[in-house]
Tab-separated table of C-alpha atoms in Angstrom:
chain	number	residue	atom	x	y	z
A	1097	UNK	CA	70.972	11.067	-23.203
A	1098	UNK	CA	69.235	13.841	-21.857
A	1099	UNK	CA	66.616	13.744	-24.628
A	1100	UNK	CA	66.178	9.879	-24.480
A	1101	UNK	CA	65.431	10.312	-20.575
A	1102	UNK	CA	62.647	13.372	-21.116
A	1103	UNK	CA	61.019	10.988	-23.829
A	1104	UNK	CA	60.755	8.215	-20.866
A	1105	UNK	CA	59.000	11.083	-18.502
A	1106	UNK	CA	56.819	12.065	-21.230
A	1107	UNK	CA	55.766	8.588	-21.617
A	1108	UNK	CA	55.513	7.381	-18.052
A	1109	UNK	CA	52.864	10.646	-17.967
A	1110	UNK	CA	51.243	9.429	-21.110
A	1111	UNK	CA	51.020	6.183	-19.660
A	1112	UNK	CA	49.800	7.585	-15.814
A	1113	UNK	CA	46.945	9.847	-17.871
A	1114	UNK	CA	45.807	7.208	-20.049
A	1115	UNK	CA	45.643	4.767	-17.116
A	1116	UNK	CA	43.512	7.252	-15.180
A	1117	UNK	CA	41.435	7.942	-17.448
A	1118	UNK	CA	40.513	4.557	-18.342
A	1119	UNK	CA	40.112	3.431	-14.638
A	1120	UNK	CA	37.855	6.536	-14.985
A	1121	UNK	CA	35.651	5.154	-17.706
A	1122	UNK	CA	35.325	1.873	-16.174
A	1123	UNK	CA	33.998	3.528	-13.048
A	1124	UNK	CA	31.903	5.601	-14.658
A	1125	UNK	CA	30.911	2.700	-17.006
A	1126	UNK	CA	30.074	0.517	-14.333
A	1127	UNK	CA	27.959	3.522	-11.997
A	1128	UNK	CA	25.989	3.970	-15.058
A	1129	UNK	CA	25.346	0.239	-15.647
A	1130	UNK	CA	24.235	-0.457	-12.100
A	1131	UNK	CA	21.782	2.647	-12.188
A	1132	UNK	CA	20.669	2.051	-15.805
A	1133	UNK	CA	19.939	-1.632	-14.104
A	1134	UNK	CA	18.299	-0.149	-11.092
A	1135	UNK	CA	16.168	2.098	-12.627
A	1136	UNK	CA	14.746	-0.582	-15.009
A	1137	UNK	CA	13.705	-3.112	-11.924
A	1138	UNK	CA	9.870	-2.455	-10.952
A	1139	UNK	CA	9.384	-0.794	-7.671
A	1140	UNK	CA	7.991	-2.021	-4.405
A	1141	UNK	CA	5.388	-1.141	-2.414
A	1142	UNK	CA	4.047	-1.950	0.919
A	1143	UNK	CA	0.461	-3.408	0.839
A	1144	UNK	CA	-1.766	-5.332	2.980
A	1145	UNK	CA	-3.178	-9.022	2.170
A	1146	UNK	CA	-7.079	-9.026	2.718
A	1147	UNK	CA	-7.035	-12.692	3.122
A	1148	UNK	CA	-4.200	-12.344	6.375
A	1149	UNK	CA	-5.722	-9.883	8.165
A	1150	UNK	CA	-7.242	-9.387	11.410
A	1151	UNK	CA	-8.517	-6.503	12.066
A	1152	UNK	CA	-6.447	-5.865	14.812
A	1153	UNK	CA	-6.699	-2.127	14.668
A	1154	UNK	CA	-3.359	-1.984	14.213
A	1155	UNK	CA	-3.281	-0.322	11.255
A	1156	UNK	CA	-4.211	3.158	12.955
A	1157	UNK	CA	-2.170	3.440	15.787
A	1158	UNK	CA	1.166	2.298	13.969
A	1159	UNK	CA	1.166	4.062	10.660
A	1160	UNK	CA	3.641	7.169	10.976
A	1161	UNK	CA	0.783	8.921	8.825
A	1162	UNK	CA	-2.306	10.390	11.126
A	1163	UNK	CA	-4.454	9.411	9.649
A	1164	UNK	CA	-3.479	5.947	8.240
A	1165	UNK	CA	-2.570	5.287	5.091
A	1166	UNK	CA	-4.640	2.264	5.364
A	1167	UNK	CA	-8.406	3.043	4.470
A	1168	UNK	CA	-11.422	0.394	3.745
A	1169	UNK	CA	-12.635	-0.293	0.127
A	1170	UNK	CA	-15.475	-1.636	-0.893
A	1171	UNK	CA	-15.158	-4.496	-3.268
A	1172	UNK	CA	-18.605	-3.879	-5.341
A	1173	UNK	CA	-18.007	-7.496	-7.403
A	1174	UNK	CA	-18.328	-9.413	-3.678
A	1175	UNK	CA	-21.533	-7.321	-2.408
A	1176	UNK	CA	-24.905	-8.459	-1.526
A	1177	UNK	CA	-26.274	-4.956	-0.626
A	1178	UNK	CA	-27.334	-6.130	2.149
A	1179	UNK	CA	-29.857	-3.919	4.609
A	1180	UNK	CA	-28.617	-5.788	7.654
A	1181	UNK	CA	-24.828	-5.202	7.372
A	1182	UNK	CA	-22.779	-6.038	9.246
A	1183	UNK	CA	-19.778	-3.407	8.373
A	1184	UNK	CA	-22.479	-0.662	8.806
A	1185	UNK	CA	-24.555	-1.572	11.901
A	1186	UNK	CA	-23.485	-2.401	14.990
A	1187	UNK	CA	-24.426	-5.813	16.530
A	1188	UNK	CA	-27.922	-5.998	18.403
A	1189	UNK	CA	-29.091	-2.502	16.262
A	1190	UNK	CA	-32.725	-2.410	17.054
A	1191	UNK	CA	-33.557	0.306	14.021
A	1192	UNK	CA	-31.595	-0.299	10.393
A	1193	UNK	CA	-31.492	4.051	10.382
A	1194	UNK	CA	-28.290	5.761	9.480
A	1195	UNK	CA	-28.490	7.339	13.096
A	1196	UNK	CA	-25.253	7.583	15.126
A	1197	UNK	CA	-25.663	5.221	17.761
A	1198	UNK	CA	-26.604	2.519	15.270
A	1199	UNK	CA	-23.147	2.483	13.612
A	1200	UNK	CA	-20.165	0.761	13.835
A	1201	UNK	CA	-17.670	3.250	12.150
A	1202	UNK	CA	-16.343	5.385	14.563
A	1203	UNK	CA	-15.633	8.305	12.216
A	1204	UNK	CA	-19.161	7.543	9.812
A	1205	UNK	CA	-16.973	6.664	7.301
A	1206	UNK	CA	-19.605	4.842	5.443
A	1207	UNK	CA	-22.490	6.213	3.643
A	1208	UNK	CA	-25.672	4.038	3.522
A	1209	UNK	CA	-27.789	5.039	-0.076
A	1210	UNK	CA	-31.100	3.396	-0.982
A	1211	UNK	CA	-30.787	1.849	-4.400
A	1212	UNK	CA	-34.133	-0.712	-4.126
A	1213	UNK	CA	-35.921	-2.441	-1.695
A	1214	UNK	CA	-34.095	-4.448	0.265
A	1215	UNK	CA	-30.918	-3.283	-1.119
A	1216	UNK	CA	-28.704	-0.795	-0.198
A	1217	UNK	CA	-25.058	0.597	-1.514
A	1218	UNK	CA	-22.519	1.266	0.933
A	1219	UNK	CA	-19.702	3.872	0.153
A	1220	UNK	CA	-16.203	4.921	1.946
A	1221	UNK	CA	-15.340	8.128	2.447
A	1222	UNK	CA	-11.412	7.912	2.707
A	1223	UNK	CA	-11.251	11.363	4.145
A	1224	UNK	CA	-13.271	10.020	7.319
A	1225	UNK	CA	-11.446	6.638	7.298
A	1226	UNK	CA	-9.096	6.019	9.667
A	1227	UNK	CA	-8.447	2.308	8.581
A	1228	UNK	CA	-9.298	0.722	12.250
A	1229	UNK	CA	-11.230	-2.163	10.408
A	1230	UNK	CA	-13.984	-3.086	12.548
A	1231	UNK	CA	-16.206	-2.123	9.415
A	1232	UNK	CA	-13.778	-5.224	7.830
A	1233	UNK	CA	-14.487	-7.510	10.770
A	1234	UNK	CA	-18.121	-7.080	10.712
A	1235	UNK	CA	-18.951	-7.247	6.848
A	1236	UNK	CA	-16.901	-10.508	7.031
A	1237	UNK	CA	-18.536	-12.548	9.971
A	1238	UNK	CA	-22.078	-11.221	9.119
A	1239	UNK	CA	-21.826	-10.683	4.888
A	1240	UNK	CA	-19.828	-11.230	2.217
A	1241	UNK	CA	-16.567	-9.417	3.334
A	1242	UNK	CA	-16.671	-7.407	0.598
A	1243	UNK	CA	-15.377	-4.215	2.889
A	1244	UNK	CA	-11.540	-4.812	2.821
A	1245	UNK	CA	-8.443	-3.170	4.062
A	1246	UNK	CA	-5.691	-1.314	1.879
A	1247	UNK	CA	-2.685	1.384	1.533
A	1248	UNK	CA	-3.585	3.921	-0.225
A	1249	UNK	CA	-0.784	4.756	-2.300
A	1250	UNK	CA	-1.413	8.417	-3.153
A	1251	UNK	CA	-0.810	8.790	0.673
A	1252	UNK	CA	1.517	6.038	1.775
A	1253	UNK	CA	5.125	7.209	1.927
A	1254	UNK	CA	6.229	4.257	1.226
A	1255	UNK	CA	8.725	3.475	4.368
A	1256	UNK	CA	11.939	1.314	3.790
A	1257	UNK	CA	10.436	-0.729	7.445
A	1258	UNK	CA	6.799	0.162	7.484
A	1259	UNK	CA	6.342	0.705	11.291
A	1260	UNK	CA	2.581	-1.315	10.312
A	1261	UNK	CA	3.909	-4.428	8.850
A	1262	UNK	CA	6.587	-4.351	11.727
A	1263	UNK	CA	3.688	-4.612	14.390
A	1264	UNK	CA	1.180	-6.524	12.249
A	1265	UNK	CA	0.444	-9.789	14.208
A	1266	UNK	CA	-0.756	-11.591	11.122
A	1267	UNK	CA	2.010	-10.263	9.193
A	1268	UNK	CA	-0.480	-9.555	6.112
A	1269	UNK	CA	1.876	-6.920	4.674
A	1270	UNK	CA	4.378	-7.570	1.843
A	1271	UNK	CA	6.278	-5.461	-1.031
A	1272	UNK	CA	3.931	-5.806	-4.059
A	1273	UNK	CA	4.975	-4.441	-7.229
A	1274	UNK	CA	3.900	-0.728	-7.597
A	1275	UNK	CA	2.206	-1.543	-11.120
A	1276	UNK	CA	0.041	-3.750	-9.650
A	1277	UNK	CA	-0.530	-2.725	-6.222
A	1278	UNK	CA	-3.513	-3.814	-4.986
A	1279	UNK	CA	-4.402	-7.324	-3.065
A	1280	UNK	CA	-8.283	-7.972	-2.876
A	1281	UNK	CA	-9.823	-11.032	-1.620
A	1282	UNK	CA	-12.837	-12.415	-3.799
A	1283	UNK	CA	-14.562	-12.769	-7.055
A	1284	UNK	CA	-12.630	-10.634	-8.825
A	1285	UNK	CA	-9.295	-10.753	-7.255
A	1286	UNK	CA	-8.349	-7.049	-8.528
A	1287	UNK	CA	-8.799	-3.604	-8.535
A	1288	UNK	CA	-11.839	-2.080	-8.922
């Protein structure tokens, strides 16, 4: 009898190990599933809609990065080179020169370069950019808006609640896909 009742034990452990260790699997099983599945879906990132926004100025005093995250780019495709323009001069400019008072970017984040006459090219320097659009608003009432808002992702960190799109009145800030991250407005409708 003895012997019959230290096979049960010996089996009841059996059993108990076995049991744990396939509860063990399945856990593990399952973890590995639901990261495997994670890791395959694309990731998001925050970006802002040309064709929403305002120009509020938003964009600078909200981003948790100093400076912003958000800078202008110049959509080339949309351009008219324009010697008047308006994201470069300020309204009622009596002289088209490059000189100080005759700007409209706070920072001179814009370069003015003499390609032919009457044409000009106009080029952001993101290190000077502080994203507070009024280049934006005035290449888009007095051009072609070419000049457009954007995150810059190799600065962006990429906030679960972007503090921006939180305060954005226009709400022109959405999760795009990271492998296609950019939103223009225009004739080409992509990335430059």
């Amino acid at each position: 009898m003895d012997s019959k009742s230290s096979n049960n034990k010996t089996s009841r452990r059996d059993f108990i190990n076995k049991s744990l260790r396939i509860s063990a699997g399945i856990t593990l099983g399952g973890l590995g599933i639901f990261l495997a599945k994670d890791a395959s879906s694309e990731d998001l990132v925050w970006q802002l809609d040309p064709k929403k926004c305002i120009q509020c100025g938003r964009c600078v005093t909200n981003c948790v990065l100093t400076p912003s995250a958000v800078k202008c780019v110049h959509v080339f495709d949309m351009c008219g080179y324009c010697d008047l323009c308006g994201g470069f001069f300020k309204p009622g400019t009596k002289k088209l020169t490059t000189a100080a008072e005759n700007q409209l970017c706070p920072t001179a984040a814009i370069q003015r370069k003499f390609i032919e006459d009457p044409f000009f090219e106009y080029q952001i320097d993101e290190d000077l950019c502080i994203g507070c659009g009024k280049c934006v608003a005035g290449c888009g009432a007095f051009g072609n808006g070419s000049l457009q808002l954007q995150v810059q992702h190799d600065l962006c960190v990429n906030c679960n609640e972007c503090a921006i799109a939180r305060h954005c009145p226009a709400e022109a800030f959405s999760r795009v896909p990271a492998s296609n991250n950019s939103l223009f407005k225009g004739f080409s409708g992509h990335e430059i």
